[in-house]
PDB file of C-alpha atoms in Angstrom:
ATOM      1  CA  MET A   1      25.092  12.385  44.090  1.00 60.00           C
ATOM      2  CA  ASN A   2      28.104  12.683  41.791  1.00 83.00           C
ATOM      3  CA  GLY A   3      26.861  15.593  39.703  1.00 95.00           C
ATOM      4  CA  LEU A   4      27.440  19.297  40.322  1.00 97.00           C
ATOM      5  CA  PHE A   5      24.623  21.704  41.150  1.00 98.00           C
ATOM      6  CA  ILE A   6      25.275  25.342  40.179  1.00 98.00           C
ATOM      7  CA  THR A   7      22.713  28.092  40.642  1.00 98.00           C
ATOM      8  CA  PHE A   8      22.635  31.628  39.273  1.00 98.00           C
ATOM      9  CA  GLU A   9      21.077  34.456  41.242  1.00 98.00           C
ATOM     10  CA  GLY A  10      20.667  38.199  40.903  1.00 96.00           C
ATOM     11  CA  GLY A  11      18.195  40.988  40.364  1.00 92.00           C
ATOM     12  CA  GLU A  12      16.206  41.755  37.243  1.00 89.00           C
ATOM     13  CA  GLY A  13      18.361  42.292  34.149  1.00 90.00           C
ATOM     14  CA  ALA A  14      21.528  40.866  35.703  1.00 95.00           C
ATOM     15  CA  GLY A  15      22.134  38.582  32.695  1.00 95.00           C
ATOM     16  CA  LYS A  16      21.611  35.171  34.275  1.00 96.00           C
ATOM     17  CA  SER A  17      20.083  33.527  31.210  1.00 95.00           C
ATOM     18  CA  THR A  18      22.862  34.786  28.948  1.00 96.00           C
ATOM     19  CA  GLN A  19      25.626  33.559  31.228  1.00 98.00           C
ATOM     20  CA  ILE A  20      23.985  30.181  31.833  1.00 98.00           C
ATOM     21  CA  ALA A  21      23.765  29.606  28.080  1.00 98.00           C
ATOM     22  CA  ARG A  22      27.400  30.592  27.574  1.00 98.00           C
ATOM     23  CA  LEU A  23      28.634  28.404  30.399  1.00 98.00           C
ATOM     24  CA  ALA A  24      26.579  25.431  29.201  1.00 98.00           C
ATOM     25  CA  ASP A  25      28.012  25.750  25.680  1.00 98.00           C
ATOM     26  CA  ARG A  26      31.581  25.894  26.965  1.00 98.00           C
ATOM     27  CA  LEU A  27      31.143  22.936  29.302  1.00 98.00           C
ATOM     28  CA  ARG A  28      29.581  20.876  26.526  1.00 98.00           C
ATOM     29  CA  THR A  29      32.531  21.560  24.231  1.00 97.00           C
ATOM     30  CA  GLU A  30      34.634  19.906  26.940  1.00 95.00           C
ATOM     31  CA  GLY A  31      32.432  16.829  26.802  1.00 96.00           C
ATOM     32  CA  ARG A  32      30.480  17.588  29.994  1.00 97.00           C
ATOM     33  CA  ASP A  33      26.880  16.439  30.363  1.00 98.00           C
ATOM     34  CA  VAL A  34      24.966  19.628  31.208  1.00 98.00           C
ATOM     35  CA  VAL A  35      21.336  20.285  32.100  1.00 98.00           C
ATOM     36  CA  THR A  36      20.011  23.858  32.085  1.00 98.00           C
ATOM     37  CA  THR A  37      16.834  24.740  33.931  1.00 98.00           C
ATOM     38  CA  ARG A  38      15.058  27.575  35.726  1.00 96.00           C
ATOM     39  CA  GLU A  39      12.828  28.504  38.642  1.00 95.00           C
ATOM     40  CA  PRO A  40       9.997  28.772  39.015  1.00 91.00           C
ATOM     41  CA  GLY A  41       9.662  26.020  36.444  1.00 94.00           C
ATOM     42  CA  GLY A  42      11.889  23.306  35.053  1.00 94.00           C
ATOM     43  CA  SER A  43       9.327  20.506  35.254  1.00 95.00           C
ATOM     44  CA  PRO A  44       5.733  20.266  33.946  1.00 93.00           C
ATOM     45  CA  GLY A  45       4.155  20.810  37.351  1.00 93.00           C
ATOM     46  CA  ALA A  46       6.496  23.657  38.228  1.00 94.00           C
ATOM     47  CA  GLU A  47       5.947  25.368  34.871  1.00 94.00           C
ATOM     48  CA  ALA A  48       2.196  25.410  35.527  1.00 93.00           C
ATOM     49  CA  ILE A  49       2.808  27.078  38.887  1.00 93.00           C
ATOM     50  CA  ARG A  50       5.233  29.530  37.226  1.00 90.00           C
ATOM     51  CA  HIS A  51       2.408  30.941  35.132  1.00 88.00           C
ATOM     52  CA  VAL A  52       0.254  31.491  38.212  1.00 89.00           C
ATOM     53  CA  ILE A  53       3.049  33.299  40.066  1.00 85.00           C
ATOM     54  CA  LEU A  54       4.481  35.519  37.337  1.00 83.00           C
ATOM     55  CA  SER A  55       1.078  36.501  35.943  1.00 84.00           C
ATOM     56  CA  GLY A  56       0.297  38.052  39.318  1.00 81.00           C
ATOM     57  CA  ALA A  57      -2.732  35.798  39.837  1.00 83.00           C
ATOM     58  CA  ALA A  58      -1.489  34.780  43.296  1.00 79.00           C
ATOM     59  CA  GLU A  59      -0.479  38.288  44.375  1.00 79.00           C
ATOM     60  CA  ARG A  60      -3.791  39.053  46.050  1.00 82.00           C
ATOM     61  CA  GLY A  61      -3.238  36.020  48.291  1.00 86.00           C
ATOM     62  CA  GLY A  62      -0.182  37.682  49.789  1.00 86.00           C
ATOM     63  CA  VAL A  63       3.509  36.881  50.032  1.00 86.00           C
ATOM     64  CA  ARG A  64       2.950  33.774  52.199  1.00 89.00           C
ATOM     65  CA  LEU A  65       0.850  32.161  49.469  1.00 90.00           C
ATOM     66  CA  GLU A  66       3.485  33.041  46.877  1.00 87.00           C
ATOM     67  CA  ALA A  67       6.174  31.439  49.048  1.00 90.00           C
ATOM     68  CA  LEU A  68       4.105  28.255  49.321  1.00 93.00           C
ATOM     69  CA  LEU A  69       3.627  28.168  45.556  1.00 93.00           C
ATOM     70  CA  PHE A  70       7.359  28.622  44.982  1.00 91.00           C
ATOM     71  CA  ALA A  71       8.016  25.787  47.436  1.00 94.00           C
ATOM     72  CA  ALA A  72       5.564  23.474  45.660  1.00 95.00           C
ATOM     73  CA  ALA A  73       7.166  24.272  42.299  1.00 95.00           C
ATOM     74  CA  ARG A  74      10.661  23.760  43.731  1.00 96.00           C
ATOM     75  CA  ASN A  75       9.770  20.394  45.242  1.00 96.00           C
ATOM     76  CA  ASP A  76       8.422  19.120  41.915  1.00 95.00           C
ATOM     77  CA  HIS A  77      11.461  20.526  40.094  1.00 97.00           C
ATOM     78  CA  LEU A  78      13.848  18.760  42.472  1.00 97.00           C
ATOM     79  CA  GLU A  79      12.069  15.420  42.296  1.00 97.00           C
ATOM     80  CA  GLN A  80      11.448  15.389  38.568  1.00 97.00           C
ATOM     81  CA  LEU A  81      14.642  16.949  37.167  1.00 98.00           C
ATOM     82  CA  ILE A  82      17.393  18.166  39.477  1.00 98.00           C
ATOM     83  CA  ARG A  83      17.986  15.163  41.726  1.00 98.00           C
ATOM     84  CA  PRO A  84      17.773  12.579  38.904  1.00 97.00           C
ATOM     85  CA  ALA A  85      20.280  14.607  36.869  1.00 98.00           C
ATOM     86  CA  LEU A  86      22.685  14.878  39.817  1.00 97.00           C
ATOM     87  CA  ARG A  87      22.405  11.147  40.518  1.00 97.00           C
ATOM     88  CA  ALA A  88      23.346  10.553  36.882  1.00 97.00           C
ATOM     89  CA  GLY A  89      26.512  12.639  37.354  1.00 95.00           C
ATOM     90  CA  LYS A  90      25.361  15.622  35.296  1.00 97.00           C
ATOM     91  CA  ILE A  91      26.107  19.308  35.814  1.00 98.00           C
ATOM     92  CA  VAL A  92      22.883  21.175  36.570  1.00 98.00           C
ATOM     93  CA  LEU A  93      22.810  24.922  35.846  1.00 98.00           C
ATOM     94  CA  CYS A  94      19.716  26.513  37.363  1.00 98.00           C
ATOM     95  CA  ASP A  95      18.430  30.059  36.860  1.00 98.00           C
ATOM     96  CA  ARG A  96      17.336  30.902  40.442  1.00 97.00           C
ATOM     97  CA  PHE A  97      16.826  28.552  43.391  1.00 97.00           C
ATOM     98  CA  VAL A  98      16.309  28.842  47.139  1.00 95.00           C
ATOM     99  CA  ASP A  99      18.201  32.154  47.480  1.00 96.00           C
ATOM    100  CA  SER A 100      15.556  33.824  45.343  1.00 94.00           C
ATOM    101  CA  SER A 101      12.916  32.853  47.902  1.00 92.00           C
ATOM    102  CA  ARG A 102      15.101  34.186  50.705  1.00 93.00           C
ATOM    103  CA  VAL A 103      15.459  37.477  48.832  1.00 93.00           C
ATOM    104  CA  TYR A 104      12.131  37.977  47.063  1.00 88.00           C
ATOM    105  CA  GLN A 105       9.734  36.674  49.722  1.00 87.00           C
ATOM    106  CA  GLY A 106      12.045  37.407  52.660  1.00 85.00           C
ATOM    107  CA  ALA A 107      13.874  40.715  52.301  1.00 77.00           C
ATOM    108  CA  GLY A 108      11.670  41.952  49.468  1.00 65.00           C
ATOM    109  CA  GLY A 109       8.352  40.637  50.774  1.00 74.00           C
ATOM    110  CA  GLY A 110       8.816  40.931  54.517  1.00 80.00           C
ATOM    111  CA  LEU A 111       8.026  37.284  55.218  1.00 86.00           C
ATOM    112  CA  ASP A 112       9.078  35.874  58.599  1.00 87.00           C
ATOM    113  CA  PRO A 113      12.569  34.327  58.239  1.00 87.00           C
ATOM    114  CA  ALA A 114      11.585  31.443  60.556  1.00 90.00           C
ATOM    115  CA  PHE A 115       8.697  30.532  58.263  1.00 92.00           C
ATOM    116  CA  LEU A 116      10.955  30.662  55.200  1.00 92.00           C
ATOM    117  CA  LYS A 117      13.604  28.533  56.904  1.00 92.00           C
ATOM    118  CA  ALA A 118      11.072  25.864  57.865  1.00 94.00           C
ATOM    119  CA  LEU A 119       9.644  25.863  54.349  1.00 93.00           C
ATOM    120  CA  GLU A 120      13.136  25.574  52.890  1.00 93.00           C
ATOM    121  CA  HIS A 121      13.960  22.619  55.155  1.00 93.00           C
ATOM    122  CA  VAL A 122      10.837  20.720  54.141  1.00 93.00           C
ATOM    123  CA  THR A 123      11.171  21.521  50.434  1.00 95.00           C
ATOM    124  CA  ILE A 124      14.838  20.934  49.638  1.00 95.00           C
ATOM    125  CA  GLY A 125      16.281  18.977  52.537  1.00 92.00           C
ATOM    126  CA  ALA A 126      20.018  18.603  51.951  1.00 91.00           C
ATOM    127  CA  THR A 127      19.974  19.448  48.239  1.00 96.00           C
ATOM    128  CA  MET A 128      21.776  22.773  48.342  1.00 96.00           C
ATOM    129  CA  PRO A 129      23.826  24.111  45.424  1.00 97.00           C
ATOM    130  CA  ASP A 130      27.524  23.261  45.258  1.00 97.00           C
ATOM    131  CA  LEU A 131      28.123  26.754  43.876  1.00 98.00           C
ATOM    132  CA  THR A 132      25.916  29.837  43.658  1.00 98.00           C
ATOM    133  CA  ILE A 133      26.936  32.649  41.328  1.00 98.00           C
ATOM    134  CA  ILE A 134      25.373  35.980  42.270  1.00 98.00           C
ATOM    135  CA  LEU A 135      25.385  38.425  39.365  1.00 98.00           C
ATOM    136  CA  ASP A 136      25.420  41.811  41.055  1.00 98.00           C
ATOM    137  CA  ILE A 137      24.167  44.912  39.281  1.00 96.00           C
ATOM    138  CA  ASP A 138      22.773  48.303  40.239  1.00 95.00           C
ATOM    139  CA  PRO A 139      18.954  48.001  40.103  1.00 92.00           C
ATOM    140  CA  VAL A 140      18.630  51.081  37.893  1.00 93.00           C
ATOM    141  CA  GLU A 141      20.819  49.491  35.214  1.00 94.00           C
ATOM    142  CA  GLY A 142      19.264  46.074  35.717  1.00 90.00           C
ATOM    143  CA  LEU A 143      15.749  47.390  35.204  1.00 87.00           C
ATOM    144  CA  ARG A 144      16.888  49.323  32.117  1.00 89.00           C
ATOM    145  CA  ARG A 145      18.236  46.090  30.643  1.00 89.00           C
ATOM    146  CA  ALA A 146      15.070  44.227  31.602  1.00 84.00           C
ATOM    147  CA  ASP A 147      12.950  46.848  29.821  1.00 84.00           C
ATOM    148  CA  ILE A 148      15.014  46.428  26.644  1.00 85.00           C
ATOM    149  CA  ARG A 149      14.832  42.628  26.827  1.00 81.00           C
ATOM    150  CA  ARG A 150      11.071  42.656  27.437  1.00 74.00           C
ATOM    151  CA  GLY A 151      10.287  44.957  24.520  1.00 77.00           C
ATOM    152  CA  THR A 152       6.554  45.604  24.258  1.00 73.00           C
ATOM    153  CA  ALA A 153       5.577  42.809  26.657  1.00 75.00           C
ATOM    154  CA  SER A 154       4.192  43.687  30.083  1.00 72.00           C
ATOM    155  CA  ALA A 155       6.433  43.625  33.168  1.00 64.00           C
ATOM    156  CA  ASP A 156       5.950  40.500  35.276  1.00 61.00           C
ATOM    157  CA  ARG A 157       4.913  40.299  38.937  1.00 57.00           C
ATOM    158  CA  PHE A 158       8.402  41.148  40.239  1.00 63.00           C
ATOM    159  CA  GLU A 159       9.809  43.440  37.534  1.00 64.00           C
ATOM    160  CA  LYS A 160       7.042  45.993  38.115  1.00 66.00           C
ATOM    161  CA  GLU A 161       7.876  46.672  41.765  1.00 68.00           C
ATOM    162  CA  ARG A 162       9.378  49.919  43.072  1.00 74.00           C
ATOM    163  CA  LEU A 163      13.087  50.692  42.800  1.00 83.00           C
ATOM    164  CA  GLU A 164      13.512  50.629  46.573  1.00 86.00           C
ATOM    165  CA  VAL A 165      12.280  47.013  46.637  1.00 86.00           C
ATOM    166  CA  HIS A 166      14.834  46.062  43.994  1.00 87.00           C
ATOM    167  CA  ALA A 167      17.523  47.802  46.058  1.00 91.00           C
ATOM    168  CA  ARG A 168      16.566  45.763  49.146  1.00 91.00           C
ATOM    169  CA  ARG A 169      16.831  42.585  47.106  1.00 92.00           C
ATOM    170  CA  ARG A 170      20.310  43.499  45.934  1.00 95.00           C
ATOM    171  CA  ALA A 171      21.417  44.156  49.509  1.00 95.00           C
ATOM    172  CA  SER A 172      19.921  40.840  50.611  1.00 95.00           C
ATOM    173  CA  TYR A 173      21.846  38.897  47.955  1.00 96.00           C
ATOM    174  CA  LEU A 174      25.081  40.520  49.070  1.00 97.00           C
ATOM    175  CA  ASP A 175      24.261  39.685  52.693  1.00 96.00           C
ATOM    176  CA  ILE A 176      23.719  36.006  51.804  1.00 96.00           C
ATOM    177  CA  ALA A 177      27.059  35.963  49.995  1.00 98.00           C
ATOM    178  CA  ALA A 178      28.792  37.493  53.008  1.00 98.00           C
ATOM    179  CA  HIS A 179      27.369  34.797  55.299  1.00 97.00           C
ATOM    180  CA  GLU A 180      27.997  31.862  52.923  1.00 97.00           C
ATOM    181  CA  PRO A 181      31.257  32.750  51.125  1.00 97.00           C
ATOM    182  CA  ASP A 182      32.195  29.141  50.320  1.00 97.00           C
ATOM    183  CA  ARG A 183      29.013  28.547  48.346  1.00 98.00           C
ATOM    184  CA  CYS A 184      28.228  32.035  47.040  1.00 98.00           C
ATOM    185  CA  LYS A 185      30.478  34.022  44.718  1.00 98.00           C
ATOM    186  CA  VAL A 186      29.620  37.577  43.686  1.00 98.00           C
ATOM    187  CA  ILE A 187      30.343  38.656  40.098  1.00 98.00           C
ATOM    188  CA  ASP A 188      30.136  42.265  38.911  1.00 98.00           C
ATOM    189  CA  ALA A 189      27.475  42.020  36.203  1.00 97.00           C
ATOM    190  CA  SER A 190      27.918  45.580  34.924  1.00 96.00           C
ATOM    191  CA  ARG A 191      30.989  44.581  32.877  1.00 97.00           C
ATOM    192  CA  PRO A 192      31.195  43.187  29.316  1.00 96.00           C
ATOM    193  CA  ALA A 193      29.593  39.743  28.914  1.00 97.00           C
ATOM    194  CA  ASP A 194      32.887  38.147  27.829  1.00 98.00           C
ATOM    195  CA  ASP A 195      34.635  39.243  31.039  1.00 98.00           C
ATOM    196  CA  ILE A 196      31.769  37.970  33.169  1.00 98.00           C
ATOM    197  CA  ALA A 197      31.756  34.630  31.344  1.00 98.00           C
ATOM    198  CA  ALA A 198      35.505  34.204  31.862  1.00 98.00           C
ATOM    199  CA  ASP A 199      35.203  34.809  35.605  1.00 98.00           C
ATOM    200  CA  ILE A 200      32.300  32.391  35.892  1.00 98.00           C
ATOM    201  CA  PHE A 201      34.125  29.666  33.995  1.00 98.00           C
ATOM    202  CA  ALA A 202      37.170  30.016  36.246  1.00 98.00           C
ATOM    203  CA  LEU A 203      34.968  29.553  39.325  1.00 98.00           C
ATOM    204  CA  VAL A 204      33.224  26.536  37.829  1.00 98.00           C
ATOM    205  CA  GLU A 205      36.487  24.941  36.711  1.00 96.00           C
ATOM    206  CA  SER A 206      37.820  25.226  40.247  1.00 96.00           C
ATOM    207  CA  ARG A 207      34.660  23.733  41.753  1.00 95.00           C
ATOM    208  CA  LEU A 208      34.672  20.885  39.229  1.00 94.00           C
ATOM    209  CA  ALA A 209      38.259  20.055  40.126  1.00 92.00           C
ATOM    210  CA  GLU A 210      37.362  19.982  43.821  1.00 90.00           C
ATOM    211  CA  SER A 211      34.342  17.759  43.146  1.00 83.00           C
ATOM    212  CA  GLU A 212      36.315  15.297  41.028  1.00 80.00           C
ATOM    213  CA  THR A 213      39.027  15.089  43.695  1.00 81.00           C
ATOM    214  CA  ARG A 214      36.397  14.242  46.331  1.00 76.00           C
ATOM    215  CA  VAL A 215      34.913  11.529  44.106  1.00 71.00           C
ATOM    216  CA  GLN A 216      38.342   9.973  43.600  1.00 74.00           C
ATOM    217  CA  GLU A 217      39.072  10.084  47.318  1.00 71.00           C
ATOM    218  CA  ASP A 218      35.720   8.475  48.143  1.00 71.00           C
ATOM    219  CA  ALA A 219      36.405   5.725  45.586  1.00 70.00           C
ATOM    220  CA  LEU A 220      39.743   4.951  47.259  1.00 76.00           C
ATOM    221  CA  VAL A 221      38.130   4.795  50.698  1.00 75.00           C
ATOM    222  CA  ASN A 222      35.343   2.529  49.494  1.00 67.00           C
TER     223      ASN A 222
END
Protein backbone atom coordinates (compact mmCIF):
# COMPACT_ATOMS: atom_id res chain seq x y z
CA MET A 1 0.00 0.00 0.00
CA ASN A 2 1.54 3.28 -1.14
CA GLY A 3 -0.74 5.61 0.79
CA LEU A 4 -0.21 7.01 4.28
CA PHE A 5 -2.48 6.14 7.20
CA ILE A 6 -2.63 8.78 9.96
CA THR A 7 -4.86 8.46 13.00
CA PHE A 8 -5.83 11.03 15.62
CA GLU A 9 -6.48 10.03 19.21
CA GLY A 10 -7.27 11.74 22.48
CA GLY A 11 -9.90 12.25 25.13
CA GLU A 12 -13.18 14.11 24.81
CA GLY A 13 -12.78 17.73 23.68
CA ALA A 14 -9.16 17.33 22.58
CA GLY A 15 -9.88 18.95 19.19
CA LYS A 16 -9.34 16.00 16.86
CA SER A 17 -12.01 16.97 14.34
CA THR A 18 -10.73 20.54 14.11
CA GLN A 19 -7.13 19.48 13.55
CA ILE A 20 -8.04 16.79 11.02
CA ALA A 21 -9.96 19.36 8.97
CA ARG A 22 -7.08 21.83 9.10
CA LEU A 23 -4.50 19.24 8.14
CA ALA A 24 -6.66 17.94 5.28
CA ASP A 25 -7.08 21.47 3.88
CA ARG A 26 -3.35 22.15 4.02
CA LEU A 27 -2.42 18.84 2.40
CA ARG A 28 -4.95 19.39 -0.37
CA THR A 29 -3.48 22.81 -1.15
CA GLU A 30 -0.24 20.94 -1.82
CA GLY A 31 -2.02 18.70 -4.31
CA ARG A 32 -2.28 15.67 -2.01
CA ASP A 33 -5.19 13.25 -2.35
CA VAL A 34 -6.71 13.12 1.15
CA VAL A 35 -9.53 11.07 2.65
CA THR A 36 -10.96 12.04 6.05
CA THR A 37 -12.95 9.55 8.08
CA ARG A 38 -13.87 8.59 11.63
CA GLU A 39 -14.52 5.72 14.01
CA PRO A 40 -16.85 4.26 14.83
CA GLY A 41 -18.16 4.91 11.34
CA GLY A 42 -16.66 5.81 8.00
CA SER A 43 -18.61 3.27 5.95
CA PRO A 44 -22.37 2.56 5.72
CA GLY A 45 -22.19 -0.57 7.87
CA ALA A 46 -19.93 1.05 10.44
CA GLU A 47 -22.12 4.16 10.65
CA ALA A 48 -25.11 1.97 11.52
CA ILE A 49 -23.11 0.37 14.33
CA ARG A 50 -21.94 3.82 15.47
CA HIS A 51 -25.51 4.79 16.29
CA VAL A 52 -26.00 1.66 18.38
CA ILE A 53 -22.80 2.27 20.36
CA LEU A 54 -22.99 6.01 21.00
CA SER A 55 -26.71 5.98 21.81
CA GLY A 56 -25.92 3.68 24.72
CA ALA A 57 -28.17 0.92 23.37
CA ALA A 58 -25.37 -1.65 23.71
CA GLU A 59 -24.23 -0.50 27.16
CA ARG A 60 -26.41 -2.97 29.03
CA GLY A 61 -24.65 -5.78 27.16
CA GLY A 62 -21.38 -4.84 28.82
CA VAL A 63 -17.96 -3.70 27.66
CA ARG A 64 -17.20 -7.00 25.86
CA LEU A 65 -20.22 -6.53 23.59
CA GLU A 66 -19.19 -2.94 22.90
CA ALA A 67 -15.68 -4.11 21.97
CA LEU A 68 -17.14 -6.65 19.54
CA LEU A 69 -19.33 -3.97 17.96
CA PHE A 70 -16.35 -1.64 17.57
CA ALA A 71 -14.41 -4.49 15.96
CA ALA A 72 -17.23 -5.23 13.51
CA ALA A 73 -17.47 -1.54 12.58
CA ARG A 74 -13.68 -1.29 12.20
CA ASN A 75 -13.51 -4.34 9.94
CA ASP A 76 -16.17 -2.92 7.62
CA HIS A 77 -14.46 0.49 7.67
CA LEU A 78 -11.11 -1.05 6.72
CA GLU A 79 -12.51 -3.18 3.91
CA GLN A 80 -14.81 -0.57 2.42
CA LEU A 81 -12.78 2.64 2.77
CA ILE A 82 -9.36 2.62 4.41
CA ARG A 83 -7.56 -0.17 2.57
CA PRO A 84 -8.89 0.80 -0.90
CA ALA A 85 -7.79 4.40 -0.30
CA LEU A 86 -4.31 3.32 0.81
CA ARG A 87 -3.95 1.02 -2.20
CA ALA A 88 -4.80 4.01 -4.39
CA GLY A 89 -1.94 5.99 -2.79
CA LYS A 90 -4.14 8.37 -0.80
CA ILE A 91 -3.51 9.92 2.61
CA VAL A 92 -6.13 8.68 5.08
CA LEU A 93 -6.80 10.85 8.15
CA CYS A 94 -8.92 8.96 10.67
CA ASP A 95 -10.55 10.32 13.83
CA ARG A 96 -9.89 7.40 16.24
CA PHE A 97 -8.77 3.85 15.44
CA VAL A 98 -7.48 0.83 17.34
CA ASP A 99 -5.90 2.87 20.17
CA SER A 100 -9.36 4.06 21.17
CA SER A 101 -10.40 0.45 21.76
CA ARG A 102 -7.26 -0.15 23.80
CA VAL A 103 -8.06 2.90 25.91
CA TYR A 104 -11.86 2.99 26.12
CA GLN A 105 -12.62 -0.74 26.42
CA GLY A 106 -9.26 -1.65 27.95
CA ALA A 107 -8.06 0.90 30.50
CA GLY A 108 -11.42 2.64 30.76
CA GLY A 109 -13.63 -0.45 30.61
CA GLY A 110 -11.48 -3.02 32.37
CA LEU A 111 -11.57 -5.52 29.51
CA ASP A 112 -8.95 -8.28 29.49
CA PRO A 113 -5.94 -7.10 27.44
CA ALA A 114 -5.51 -10.60 25.96
CA PHE A 115 -9.06 -10.53 24.62
CA LEU A 116 -8.53 -7.07 23.12
CA LYS A 117 -5.24 -8.12 21.53
CA ALA A 118 -6.82 -11.18 19.91
CA LEU A 119 -9.73 -9.09 18.66
CA GLU A 120 -7.33 -6.50 17.27
CA HIS A 121 -5.32 -9.18 15.45
CA VAL A 122 -8.40 -10.63 13.78
CA THR A 123 -9.91 -7.25 12.91
CA ILE A 124 -7.02 -5.23 11.51
CA GLY A 125 -4.25 -7.68 10.74
CA ALA A 126 -1.21 -5.70 9.61
CA THR A 127 -3.06 -2.46 8.82
CA MET A 128 -1.67 -0.27 11.58
CA PRO A 129 -1.34 3.51 11.26
CA ASP A 130 1.90 4.94 9.88
CA LEU A 131 1.52 7.81 12.35
CA THR A 132 -0.75 8.32 15.35
CA ILE A 133 -1.16 11.82 16.75
CA ILE A 134 -2.33 11.84 20.36
CA LEU A 135 -3.87 15.17 21.34
CA ASP A 136 -3.29 15.35 25.08
CA ILE A 137 -5.45 17.51 27.31
CA ASP A 138 -6.47 17.62 30.95
CA PRO A 139 -9.87 15.86 31.19
CA VAL A 140 -11.42 18.78 33.08
CA GLU A 141 -10.64 21.16 30.22
CA GLY A 142 -11.52 18.57 27.59
CA LEU A 143 -14.95 17.95 29.08
CA ARG A 144 -15.54 21.71 29.36
CA ARG A 145 -14.82 22.06 25.65
CA ALA A 146 -17.01 19.06 24.85
CA ASP A 147 -19.91 20.63 26.77
CA ILE A 148 -19.56 23.85 24.76
CA ARG A 149 -19.36 21.97 21.46
CA ARG A 150 -22.38 19.81 22.30
CA GLY A 151 -24.61 22.72 23.26
CA THR A 152 -28.06 21.52 24.29
CA ALA A 153 -27.58 17.99 22.93
CA SER A 154 -27.25 15.08 25.35
CA ALA A 155 -23.82 13.67 26.25
CA ASP A 156 -23.03 10.45 24.39
CA ARG A 157 -22.20 7.05 25.89
CA PHE A 158 -18.58 7.99 26.68
CA GLU A 159 -18.79 11.73 27.40
CA LYS A 160 -21.13 11.14 30.34
CA GLU A 161 -18.73 8.97 32.34
CA ARG A 162 -17.03 10.05 35.58
CA LEU A 163 -13.95 12.28 35.61
CA GLU A 164 -11.80 9.51 37.06
CA VAL A 165 -12.59 7.33 34.02
CA HIS A 166 -11.52 10.12 31.69
CA ALA A 167 -8.31 10.50 33.71
CA ARG A 168 -7.55 6.77 33.31
CA ARG A 169 -8.04 7.09 29.57
CA ARG A 170 -5.60 9.98 29.38
CA ALA A 171 -2.99 7.99 31.30
CA SER A 172 -3.55 5.00 29.01
CA TYR A 173 -2.97 7.09 25.87
CA LEU A 174 0.29 8.40 27.31
CA ASP A 175 1.33 4.85 28.19
CA ILE A 176 0.71 3.69 24.60
CA ALA A 177 2.79 6.59 23.31
CA ALA A 178 5.62 5.70 25.68
CA HIS A 179 5.65 2.09 24.43
CA GLU A 180 5.30 2.95 20.72
CA PRO A 181 7.25 6.21 20.28
CA ASP A 182 7.96 5.68 16.57
CA ARG A 183 4.27 5.52 15.68
CA CYS A 184 2.71 7.70 18.38
CA LYS A 185 3.45 11.39 18.86
CA VAL A 186 1.95 13.36 21.75
CA ILE A 187 0.82 16.95 21.12
CA ASP A 188 -0.18 19.35 23.89
CA ALA A 189 -3.78 20.14 22.94
CA SER A 190 -4.25 22.89 25.53
CA ARG A 191 -2.45 25.44 23.32
CA PRO A 192 -3.84 27.69 20.56
CA ALA A 193 -5.19 25.78 17.54
CA ASP A 194 -2.69 27.41 15.17
CA ASP A 195 0.28 26.19 17.23
CA ILE A 196 -1.14 22.68 17.40
CA ALA A 197 -1.77 22.63 13.65
CA ALA A 198 1.80 23.74 12.92
CA ASP A 199 3.26 20.96 15.07
CA ILE A 200 1.02 18.37 13.45
CA PHE A 201 1.93 19.48 9.95
CA ALA A 202 5.64 19.26 10.75
CA LEU A 203 5.19 15.67 11.94
CA VAL A 204 3.17 14.73 8.87
CA GLU A 205 5.63 16.38 6.49
CA SER A 206 8.44 14.36 8.02
CA ARG A 207 6.48 11.10 7.78
CA LEU A 208 5.51 11.83 4.17
CA ALA A 209 9.15 12.39 3.27
CA GLU A 210 10.11 9.08 4.88
CA SER A 211 7.29 7.27 3.05
CA GLU A 212 8.21 8.73 -0.33
CA THR A 213 11.87 7.80 0.19
CA ARG A 214 10.86 4.19 0.92
CA VAL A 215 8.70 4.06 -2.22
CA GLN A 216 11.59 5.33 -4.34
CA GLU A 217 13.98 2.82 -2.80
CA ASP A 218 11.54 -0.04 -3.40
CA ALA A 219 11.13 1.05 -7.03
CA LEU A 220 14.91 0.93 -7.53
CA VAL A 221 15.13 -2.55 -6.00
CA ASN A 222 12.28 -3.86 -8.11
